[in-house]
PDB file of C-alpha atoms in Angstrom:
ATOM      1  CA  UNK A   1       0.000   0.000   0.000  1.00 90.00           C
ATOM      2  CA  UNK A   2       2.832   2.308   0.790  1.00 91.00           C
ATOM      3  CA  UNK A   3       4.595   2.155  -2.530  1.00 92.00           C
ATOM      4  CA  UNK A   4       1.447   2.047  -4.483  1.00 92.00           C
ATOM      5  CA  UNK A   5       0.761   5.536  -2.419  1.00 91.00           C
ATOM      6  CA  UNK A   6       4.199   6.783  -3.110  1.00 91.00           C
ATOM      7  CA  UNK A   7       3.427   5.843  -6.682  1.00 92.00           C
ATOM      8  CA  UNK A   8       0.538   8.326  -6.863  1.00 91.00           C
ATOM      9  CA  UNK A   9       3.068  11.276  -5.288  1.00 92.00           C
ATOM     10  CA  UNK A  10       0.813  10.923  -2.064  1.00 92.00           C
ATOM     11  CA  UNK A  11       2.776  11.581   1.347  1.00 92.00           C
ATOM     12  CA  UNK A  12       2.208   8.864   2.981  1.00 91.00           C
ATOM     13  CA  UNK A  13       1.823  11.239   6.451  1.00 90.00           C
ATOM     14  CA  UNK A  14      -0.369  13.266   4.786  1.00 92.00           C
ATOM     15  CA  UNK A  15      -3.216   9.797   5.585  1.00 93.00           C
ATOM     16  CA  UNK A  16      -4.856  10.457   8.470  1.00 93.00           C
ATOM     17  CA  UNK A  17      -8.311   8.489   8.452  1.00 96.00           C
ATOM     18  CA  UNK A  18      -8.363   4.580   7.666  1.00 97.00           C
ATOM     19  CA  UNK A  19     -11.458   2.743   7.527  1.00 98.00           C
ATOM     20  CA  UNK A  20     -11.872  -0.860   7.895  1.00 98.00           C
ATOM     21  CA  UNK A  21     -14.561  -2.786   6.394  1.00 98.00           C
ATOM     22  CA  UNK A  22     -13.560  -6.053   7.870  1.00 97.00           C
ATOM     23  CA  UNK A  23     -10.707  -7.818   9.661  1.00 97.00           C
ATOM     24  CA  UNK A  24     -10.473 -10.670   7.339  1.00 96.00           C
ATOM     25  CA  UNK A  25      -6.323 -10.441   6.264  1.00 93.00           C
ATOM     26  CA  UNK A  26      -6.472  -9.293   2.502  1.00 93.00           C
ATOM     27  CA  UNK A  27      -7.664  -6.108   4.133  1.00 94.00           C
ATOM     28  CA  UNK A  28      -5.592  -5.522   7.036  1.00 95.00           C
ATOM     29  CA  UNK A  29      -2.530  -7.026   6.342  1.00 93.00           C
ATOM     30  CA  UNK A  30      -0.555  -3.664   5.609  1.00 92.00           C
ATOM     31  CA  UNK A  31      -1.897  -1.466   8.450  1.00 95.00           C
ATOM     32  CA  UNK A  32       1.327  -1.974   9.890  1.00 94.00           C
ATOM     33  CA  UNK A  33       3.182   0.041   7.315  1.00 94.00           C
ATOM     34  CA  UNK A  34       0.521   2.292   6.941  1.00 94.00           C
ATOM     35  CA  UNK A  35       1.196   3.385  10.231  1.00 92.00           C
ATOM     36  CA  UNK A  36       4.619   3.032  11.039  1.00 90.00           C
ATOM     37  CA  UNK A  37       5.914   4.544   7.774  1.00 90.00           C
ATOM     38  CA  UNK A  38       3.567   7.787   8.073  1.00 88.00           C
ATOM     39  CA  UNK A  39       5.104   7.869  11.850  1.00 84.00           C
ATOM     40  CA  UNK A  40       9.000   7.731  10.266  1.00 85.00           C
ATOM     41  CA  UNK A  41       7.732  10.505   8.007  1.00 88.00           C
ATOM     42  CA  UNK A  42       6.307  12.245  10.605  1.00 85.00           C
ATOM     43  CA  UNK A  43       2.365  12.519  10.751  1.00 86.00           C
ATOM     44  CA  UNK A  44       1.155  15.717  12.424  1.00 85.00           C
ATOM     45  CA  UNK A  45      -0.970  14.115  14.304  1.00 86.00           C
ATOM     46  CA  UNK A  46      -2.455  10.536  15.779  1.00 89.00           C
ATOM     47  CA  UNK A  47      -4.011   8.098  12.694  1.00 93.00           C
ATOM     48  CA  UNK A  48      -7.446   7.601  13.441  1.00 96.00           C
ATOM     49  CA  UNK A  49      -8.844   3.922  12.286  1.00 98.00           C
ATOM     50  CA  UNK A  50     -11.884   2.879  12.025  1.00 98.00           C
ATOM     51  CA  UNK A  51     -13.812  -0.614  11.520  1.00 98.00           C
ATOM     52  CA  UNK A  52     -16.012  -3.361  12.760  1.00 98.00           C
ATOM     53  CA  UNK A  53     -15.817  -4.752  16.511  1.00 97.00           C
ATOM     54  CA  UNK A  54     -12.859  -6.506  17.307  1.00 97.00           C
ATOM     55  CA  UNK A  55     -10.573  -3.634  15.466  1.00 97.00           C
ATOM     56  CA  UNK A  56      -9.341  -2.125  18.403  1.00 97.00           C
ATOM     57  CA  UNK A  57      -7.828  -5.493  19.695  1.00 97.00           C
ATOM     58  CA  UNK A  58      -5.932  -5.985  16.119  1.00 97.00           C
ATOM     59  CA  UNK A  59      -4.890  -2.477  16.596  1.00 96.00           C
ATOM     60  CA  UNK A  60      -3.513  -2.863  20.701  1.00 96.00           C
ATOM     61  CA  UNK A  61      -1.351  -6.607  19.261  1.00 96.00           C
ATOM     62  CA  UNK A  62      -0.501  -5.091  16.563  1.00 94.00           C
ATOM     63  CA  UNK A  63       1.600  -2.193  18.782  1.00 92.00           C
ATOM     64  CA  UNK A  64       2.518  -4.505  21.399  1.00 94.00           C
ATOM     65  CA  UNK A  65       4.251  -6.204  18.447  1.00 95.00           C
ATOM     66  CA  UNK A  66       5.888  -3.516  17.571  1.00 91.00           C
ATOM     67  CA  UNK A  67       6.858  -2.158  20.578  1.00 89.00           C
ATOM     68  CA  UNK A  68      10.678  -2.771  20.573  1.00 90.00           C
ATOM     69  CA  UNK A  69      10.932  -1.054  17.261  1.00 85.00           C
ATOM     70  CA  UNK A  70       8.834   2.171  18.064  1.00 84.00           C
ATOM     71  CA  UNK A  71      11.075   2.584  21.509  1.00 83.00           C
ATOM     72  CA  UNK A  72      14.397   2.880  19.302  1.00 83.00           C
ATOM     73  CA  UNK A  73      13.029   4.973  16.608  1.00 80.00           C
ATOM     74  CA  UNK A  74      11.484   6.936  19.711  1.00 80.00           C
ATOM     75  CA  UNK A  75      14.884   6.543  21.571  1.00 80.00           C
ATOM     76  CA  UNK A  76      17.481   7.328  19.240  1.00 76.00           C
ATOM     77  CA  UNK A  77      15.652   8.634  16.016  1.00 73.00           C
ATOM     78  CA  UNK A  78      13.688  11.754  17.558  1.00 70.00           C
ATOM     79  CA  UNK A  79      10.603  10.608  15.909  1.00 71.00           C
ATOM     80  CA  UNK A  80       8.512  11.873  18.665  1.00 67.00           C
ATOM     81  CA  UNK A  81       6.094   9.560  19.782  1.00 64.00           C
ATOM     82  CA  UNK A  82       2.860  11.576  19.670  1.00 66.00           C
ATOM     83  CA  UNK A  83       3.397  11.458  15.537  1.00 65.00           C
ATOM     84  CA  UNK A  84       3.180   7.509  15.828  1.00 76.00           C
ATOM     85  CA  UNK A  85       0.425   7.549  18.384  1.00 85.00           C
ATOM     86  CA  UNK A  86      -3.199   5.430  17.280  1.00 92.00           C
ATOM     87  CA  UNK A  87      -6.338   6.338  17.789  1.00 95.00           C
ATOM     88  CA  UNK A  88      -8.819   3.385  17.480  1.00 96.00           C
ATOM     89  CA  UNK A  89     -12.823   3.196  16.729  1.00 95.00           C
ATOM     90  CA  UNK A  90     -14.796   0.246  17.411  1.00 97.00           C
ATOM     91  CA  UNK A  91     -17.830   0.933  15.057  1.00 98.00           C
ATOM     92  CA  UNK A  92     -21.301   0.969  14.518  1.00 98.00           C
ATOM     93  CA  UNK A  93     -23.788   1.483  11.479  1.00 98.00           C
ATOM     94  CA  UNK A  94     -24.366   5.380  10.918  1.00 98.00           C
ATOM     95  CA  UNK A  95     -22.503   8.133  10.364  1.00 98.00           C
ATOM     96  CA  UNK A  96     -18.668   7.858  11.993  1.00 98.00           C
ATOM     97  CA  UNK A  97     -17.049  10.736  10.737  1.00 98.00           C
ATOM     98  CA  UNK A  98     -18.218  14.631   9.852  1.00 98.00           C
ATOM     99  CA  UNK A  99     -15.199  17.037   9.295  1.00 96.00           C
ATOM    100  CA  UNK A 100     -14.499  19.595   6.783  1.00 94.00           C
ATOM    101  CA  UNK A 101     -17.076  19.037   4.716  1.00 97.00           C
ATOM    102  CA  UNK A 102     -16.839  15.125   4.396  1.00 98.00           C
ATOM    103  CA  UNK A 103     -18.989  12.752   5.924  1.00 98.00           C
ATOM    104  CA  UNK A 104     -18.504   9.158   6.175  1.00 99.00           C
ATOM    105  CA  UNK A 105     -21.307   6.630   6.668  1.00 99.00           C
ATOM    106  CA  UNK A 106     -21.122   3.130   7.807  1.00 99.00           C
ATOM    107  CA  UNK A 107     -23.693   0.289   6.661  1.00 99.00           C
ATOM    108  CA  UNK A 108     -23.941  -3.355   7.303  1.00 98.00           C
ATOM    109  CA  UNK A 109     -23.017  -5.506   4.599  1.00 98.00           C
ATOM    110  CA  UNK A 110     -23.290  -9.721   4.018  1.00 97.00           C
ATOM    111  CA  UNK A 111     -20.056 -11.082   4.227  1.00 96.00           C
ATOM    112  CA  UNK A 112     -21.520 -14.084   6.540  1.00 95.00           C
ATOM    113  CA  UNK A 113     -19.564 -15.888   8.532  1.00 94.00           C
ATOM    114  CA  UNK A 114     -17.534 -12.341   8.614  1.00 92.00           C
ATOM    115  CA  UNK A 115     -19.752 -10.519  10.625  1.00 94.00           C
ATOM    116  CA  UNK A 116     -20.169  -7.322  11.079  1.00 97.00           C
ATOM    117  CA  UNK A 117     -18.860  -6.163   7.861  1.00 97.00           C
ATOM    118  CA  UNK A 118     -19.038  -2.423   6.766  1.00 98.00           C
ATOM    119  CA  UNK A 119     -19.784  -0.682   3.167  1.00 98.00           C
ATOM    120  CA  UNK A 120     -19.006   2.934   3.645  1.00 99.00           C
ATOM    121  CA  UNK A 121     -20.942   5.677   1.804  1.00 99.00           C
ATOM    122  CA  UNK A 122     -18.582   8.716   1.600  1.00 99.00           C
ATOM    123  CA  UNK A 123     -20.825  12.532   1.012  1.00 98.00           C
ATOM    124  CA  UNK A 124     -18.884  15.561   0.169  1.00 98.00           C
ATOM    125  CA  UNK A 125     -21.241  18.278  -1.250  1.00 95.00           C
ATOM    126  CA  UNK A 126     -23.173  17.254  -3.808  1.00 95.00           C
ATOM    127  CA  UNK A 127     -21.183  14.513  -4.633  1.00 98.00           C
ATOM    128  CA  UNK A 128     -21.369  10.824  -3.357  1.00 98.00           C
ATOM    129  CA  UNK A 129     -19.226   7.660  -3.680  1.00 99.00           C
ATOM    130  CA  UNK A 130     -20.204   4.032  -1.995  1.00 99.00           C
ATOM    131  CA  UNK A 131     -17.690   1.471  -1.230  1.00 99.00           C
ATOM    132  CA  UNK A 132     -19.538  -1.902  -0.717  1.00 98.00           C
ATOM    133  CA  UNK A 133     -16.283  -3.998   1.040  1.00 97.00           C
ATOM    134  CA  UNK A 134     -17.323  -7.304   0.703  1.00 97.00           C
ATOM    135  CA  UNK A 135     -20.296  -8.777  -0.115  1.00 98.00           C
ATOM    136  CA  UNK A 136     -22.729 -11.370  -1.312  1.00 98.00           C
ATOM    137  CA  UNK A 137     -26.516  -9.288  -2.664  1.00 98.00           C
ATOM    138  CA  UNK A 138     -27.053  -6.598   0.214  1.00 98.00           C
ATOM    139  CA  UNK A 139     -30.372  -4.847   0.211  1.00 98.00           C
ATOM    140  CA  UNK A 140     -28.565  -2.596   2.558  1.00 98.00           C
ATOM    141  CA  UNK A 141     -26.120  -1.497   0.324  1.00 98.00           C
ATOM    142  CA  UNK A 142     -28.640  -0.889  -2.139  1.00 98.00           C
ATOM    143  CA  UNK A 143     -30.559   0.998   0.335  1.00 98.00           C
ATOM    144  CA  UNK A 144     -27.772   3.448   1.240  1.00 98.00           C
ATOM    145  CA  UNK A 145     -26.876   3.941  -2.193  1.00 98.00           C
ATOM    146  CA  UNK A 146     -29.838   6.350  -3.485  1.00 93.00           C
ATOM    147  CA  UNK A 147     -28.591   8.798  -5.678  1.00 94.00           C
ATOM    148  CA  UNK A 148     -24.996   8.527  -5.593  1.00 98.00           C
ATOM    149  CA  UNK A 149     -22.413   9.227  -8.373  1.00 98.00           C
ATOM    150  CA  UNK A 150     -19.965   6.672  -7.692  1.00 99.00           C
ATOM    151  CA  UNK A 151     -20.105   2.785  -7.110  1.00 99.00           C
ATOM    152  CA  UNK A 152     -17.060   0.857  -6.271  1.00 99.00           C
ATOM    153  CA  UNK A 153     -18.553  -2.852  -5.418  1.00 99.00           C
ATOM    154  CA  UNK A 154     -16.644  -6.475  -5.840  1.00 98.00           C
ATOM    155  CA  UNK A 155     -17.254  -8.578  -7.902  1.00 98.00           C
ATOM    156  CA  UNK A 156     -16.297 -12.843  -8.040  1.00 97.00           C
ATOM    157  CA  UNK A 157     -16.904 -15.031 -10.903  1.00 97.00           C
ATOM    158  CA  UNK A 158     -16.143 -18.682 -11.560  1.00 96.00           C
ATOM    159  CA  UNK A 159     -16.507 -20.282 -14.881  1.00 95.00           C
ATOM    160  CA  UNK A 160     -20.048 -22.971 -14.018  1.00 94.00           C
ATOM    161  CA  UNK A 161     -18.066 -25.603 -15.081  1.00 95.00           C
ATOM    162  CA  UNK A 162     -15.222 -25.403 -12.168  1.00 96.00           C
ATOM    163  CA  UNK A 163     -17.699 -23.599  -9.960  1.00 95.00           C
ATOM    164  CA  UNK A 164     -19.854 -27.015  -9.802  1.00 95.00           C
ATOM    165  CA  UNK A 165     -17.179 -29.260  -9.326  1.00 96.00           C
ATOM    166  CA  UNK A 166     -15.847 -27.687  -6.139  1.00 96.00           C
ATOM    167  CA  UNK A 167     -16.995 -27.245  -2.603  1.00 96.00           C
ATOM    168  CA  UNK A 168     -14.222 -24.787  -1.501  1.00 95.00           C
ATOM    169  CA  UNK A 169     -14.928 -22.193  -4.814  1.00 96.00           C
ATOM    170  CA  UNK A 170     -19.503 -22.601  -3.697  1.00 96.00           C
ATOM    171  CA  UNK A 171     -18.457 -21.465   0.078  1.00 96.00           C
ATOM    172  CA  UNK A 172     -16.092 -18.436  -0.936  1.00 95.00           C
ATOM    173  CA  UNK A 173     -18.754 -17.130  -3.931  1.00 95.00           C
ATOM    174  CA  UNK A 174     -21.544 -17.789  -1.361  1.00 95.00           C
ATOM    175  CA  UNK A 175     -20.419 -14.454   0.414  1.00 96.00           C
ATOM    176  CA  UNK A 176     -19.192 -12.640  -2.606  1.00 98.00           C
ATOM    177  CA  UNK A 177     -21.097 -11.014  -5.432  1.00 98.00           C
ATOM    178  CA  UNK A 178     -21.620 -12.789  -8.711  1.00 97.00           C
ATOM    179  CA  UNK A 179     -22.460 -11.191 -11.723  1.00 97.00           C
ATOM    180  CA  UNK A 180     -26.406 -11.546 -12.171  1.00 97.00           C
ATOM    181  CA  UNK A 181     -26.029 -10.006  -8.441  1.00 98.00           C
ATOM    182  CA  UNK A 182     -24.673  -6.984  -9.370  1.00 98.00           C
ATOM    183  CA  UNK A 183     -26.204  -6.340 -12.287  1.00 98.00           C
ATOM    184  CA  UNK A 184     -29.431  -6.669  -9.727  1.00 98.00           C
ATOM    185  CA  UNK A 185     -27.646  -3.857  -7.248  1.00 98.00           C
ATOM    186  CA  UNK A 186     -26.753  -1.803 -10.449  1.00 98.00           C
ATOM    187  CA  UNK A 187     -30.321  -2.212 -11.724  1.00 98.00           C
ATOM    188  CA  UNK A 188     -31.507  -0.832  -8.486  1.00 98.00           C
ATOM    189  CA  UNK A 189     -29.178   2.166  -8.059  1.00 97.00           C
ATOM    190  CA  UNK A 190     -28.355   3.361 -11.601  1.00 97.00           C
ATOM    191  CA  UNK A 191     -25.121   4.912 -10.376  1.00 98.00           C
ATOM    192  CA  UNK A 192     -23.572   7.619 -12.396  1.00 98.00           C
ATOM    193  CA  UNK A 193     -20.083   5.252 -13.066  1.00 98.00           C
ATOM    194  CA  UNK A 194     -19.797   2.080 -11.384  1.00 98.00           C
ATOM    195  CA  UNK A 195     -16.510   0.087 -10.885  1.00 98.00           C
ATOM    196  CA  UNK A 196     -15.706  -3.584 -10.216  1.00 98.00           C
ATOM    197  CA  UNK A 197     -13.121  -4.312  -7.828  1.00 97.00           C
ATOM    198  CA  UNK A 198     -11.585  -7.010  -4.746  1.00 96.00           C
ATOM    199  CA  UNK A 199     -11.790  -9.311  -8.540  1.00 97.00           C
ATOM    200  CA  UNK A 200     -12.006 -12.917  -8.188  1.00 96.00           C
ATOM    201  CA  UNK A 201     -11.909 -14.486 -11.451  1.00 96.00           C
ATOM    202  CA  UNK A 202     -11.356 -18.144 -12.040  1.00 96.00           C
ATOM    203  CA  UNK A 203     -11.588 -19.620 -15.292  1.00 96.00           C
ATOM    204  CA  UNK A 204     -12.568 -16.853 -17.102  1.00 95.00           C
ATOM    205  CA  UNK A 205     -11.144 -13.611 -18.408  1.00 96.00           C
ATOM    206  CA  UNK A 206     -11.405 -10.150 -16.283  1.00 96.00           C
ATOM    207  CA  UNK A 207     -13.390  -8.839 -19.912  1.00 96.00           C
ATOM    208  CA  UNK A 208     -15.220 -11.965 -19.955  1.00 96.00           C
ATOM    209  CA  UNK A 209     -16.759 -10.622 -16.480  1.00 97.00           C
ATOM    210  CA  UNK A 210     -16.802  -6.795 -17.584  1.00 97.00           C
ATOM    211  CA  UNK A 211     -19.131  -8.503 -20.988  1.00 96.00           C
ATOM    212  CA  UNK A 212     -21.376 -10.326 -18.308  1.00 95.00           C
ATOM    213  CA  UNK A 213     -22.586  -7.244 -17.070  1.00 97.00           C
ATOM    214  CA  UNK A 214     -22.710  -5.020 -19.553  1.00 96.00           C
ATOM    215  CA  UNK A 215     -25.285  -7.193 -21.737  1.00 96.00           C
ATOM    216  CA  UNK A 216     -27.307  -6.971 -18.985  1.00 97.00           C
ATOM    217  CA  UNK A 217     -26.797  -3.444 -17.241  1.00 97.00           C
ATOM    218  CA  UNK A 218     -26.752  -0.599 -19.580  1.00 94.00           C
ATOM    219  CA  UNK A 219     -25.572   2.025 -17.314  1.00 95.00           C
ATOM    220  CA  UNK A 220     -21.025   3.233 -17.637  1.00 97.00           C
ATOM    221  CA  UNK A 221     -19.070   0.201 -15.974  1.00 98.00           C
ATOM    222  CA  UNK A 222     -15.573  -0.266 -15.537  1.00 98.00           C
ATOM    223  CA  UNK A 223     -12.801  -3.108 -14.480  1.00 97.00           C
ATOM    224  CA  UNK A 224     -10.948  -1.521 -11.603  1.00 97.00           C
ATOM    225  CA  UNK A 225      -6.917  -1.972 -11.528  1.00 95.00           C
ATOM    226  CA  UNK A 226      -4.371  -1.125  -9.295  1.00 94.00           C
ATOM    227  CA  UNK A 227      -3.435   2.683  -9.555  1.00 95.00           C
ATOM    228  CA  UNK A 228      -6.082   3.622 -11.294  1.00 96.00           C
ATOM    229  CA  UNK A 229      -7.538   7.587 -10.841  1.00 95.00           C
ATOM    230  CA  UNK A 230     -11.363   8.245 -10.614  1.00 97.00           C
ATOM    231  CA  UNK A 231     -12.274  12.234 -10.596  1.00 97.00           C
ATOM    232  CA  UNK A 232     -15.867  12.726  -9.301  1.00 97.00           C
ATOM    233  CA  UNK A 233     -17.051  15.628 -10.528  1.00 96.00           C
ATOM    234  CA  UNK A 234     -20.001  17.394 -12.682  1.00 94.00           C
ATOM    235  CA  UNK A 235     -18.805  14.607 -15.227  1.00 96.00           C
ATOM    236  CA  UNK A 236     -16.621  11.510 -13.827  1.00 97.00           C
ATOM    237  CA  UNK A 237     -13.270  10.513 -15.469  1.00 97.00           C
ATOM    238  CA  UNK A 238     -11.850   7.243 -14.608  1.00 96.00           C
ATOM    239  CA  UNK A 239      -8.331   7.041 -15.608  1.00 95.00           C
ATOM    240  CA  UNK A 240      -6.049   4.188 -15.578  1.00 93.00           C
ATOM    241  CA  UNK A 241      -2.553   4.597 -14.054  1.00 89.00           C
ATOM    242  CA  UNK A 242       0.264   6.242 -16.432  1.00 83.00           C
ATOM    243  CA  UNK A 243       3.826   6.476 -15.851  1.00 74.00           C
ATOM    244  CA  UNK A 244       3.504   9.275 -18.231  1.00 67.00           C
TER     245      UNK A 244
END
């Protein structure tokens, strides 16, 4: 996360809200750098995270793990500890964050057994962006999506073929979205842009997917990829990454 950050000339200190939608690995697994880098580049002030219950004990083993290493830097670097300091938030559905103009809204989503699981919906002006996390069909996402610009949902597809043959794939895609389910959620919210991403794809091309929904959803849909831009504005531009 760091060098994909650094990629996009973003100070890493300059991150000072993190949001959690679930403590399953894939999406915690670089907090740690997150963190402790901003800290080495000195943060002005404490990172505030946020997520589901349970997120505040991650957070308290995750500094009692690094302990050792934030007393040297502390000792002998002149970090300052009050730049590496964390500010944890147990949360629950509603709104969890109001400041400067941006307001951040948690919902439940189904990622059963992961439970709770969060989509956030993110308000700034007149412009709105939804984030589902993960998710199987959620009629709560749907419901906390009226009238927004921006959809970023997931997305997991497995060829029928494979799919039926295998136990393990059935459990995973049982709390993940399909295809027919988001052209469903699409259906219902007729988002301005929407874009698939958390892609599981087995047996099957990434624009075999993108073709699946598109016959059936009319509306502007895009593959999501690492780096890639998306300006919300009185139009939206979604730009993939450039070195140029």
């Amino acid at each position: 996360v760091v060098q994909r950050l650094q990629q996009l000339d973003i100070r890493i200190s300059d991150i000072q809200q993190i949001f959690l939608t679930h403590l399953h690995s894939d999406h915690i697994s670089a907090l740690d750098d997150v963190w402790l880098t901003g800290w080495i580049y000195q943060r002005p002030s404490p990172l505030n995270i946020y997520g589901p219950n349970g997120t505040k004990s991650f957070v308290d083993h995750l500094s009692q793990a690094y302990a050792y290493d934030v007393q040297l830097r502390n000792q002998y670097s002149g970090l300052g500890i009050n730049a590496g300091a964390v500010v944890t938030n147990d949360i629950e559905p509603g709104v969890i964050y109001s400041e400067n103009g941006i307001k951040v809204t948690a919902f439940l989503v189904d990622h059963k057994p992961v439970a709770p699981a969060y989509g956030y919906r993110i308000d700034f002006g007149e412009r709105s962006v939804v984030i589902s996390g993960d998710t199987s069909y959620s009629q709560s996402l749907v419901d906390h999506s009226v009238g927004i610009d921006l959809l970023v949902h997931e997305i997991m597809s497995v060829d029928h073929k494979i799919l039926e043959k295998n136990p393990r794939l059935q459990k995973i895609q049982r709390y993940h979205t399909n295809p027919e389910q988001l052209v469903k959620v699409l259906s219902s919210i007729k988002p301005r842009t929407a874009v698939m991403t958390h892609i599981i794809v087995v047996g099957m091309s990434e624009d075999e997917v993108l073709k699946q929904v598109t016959i059936a959803y009319e509306g502007e849909v895009h593959m999501g990829e690492d780096l890639m831009s998306i300006e919300v504005g009185s139009s939206i531009k979604v730009i993939p990454y450039s070195k140029n």
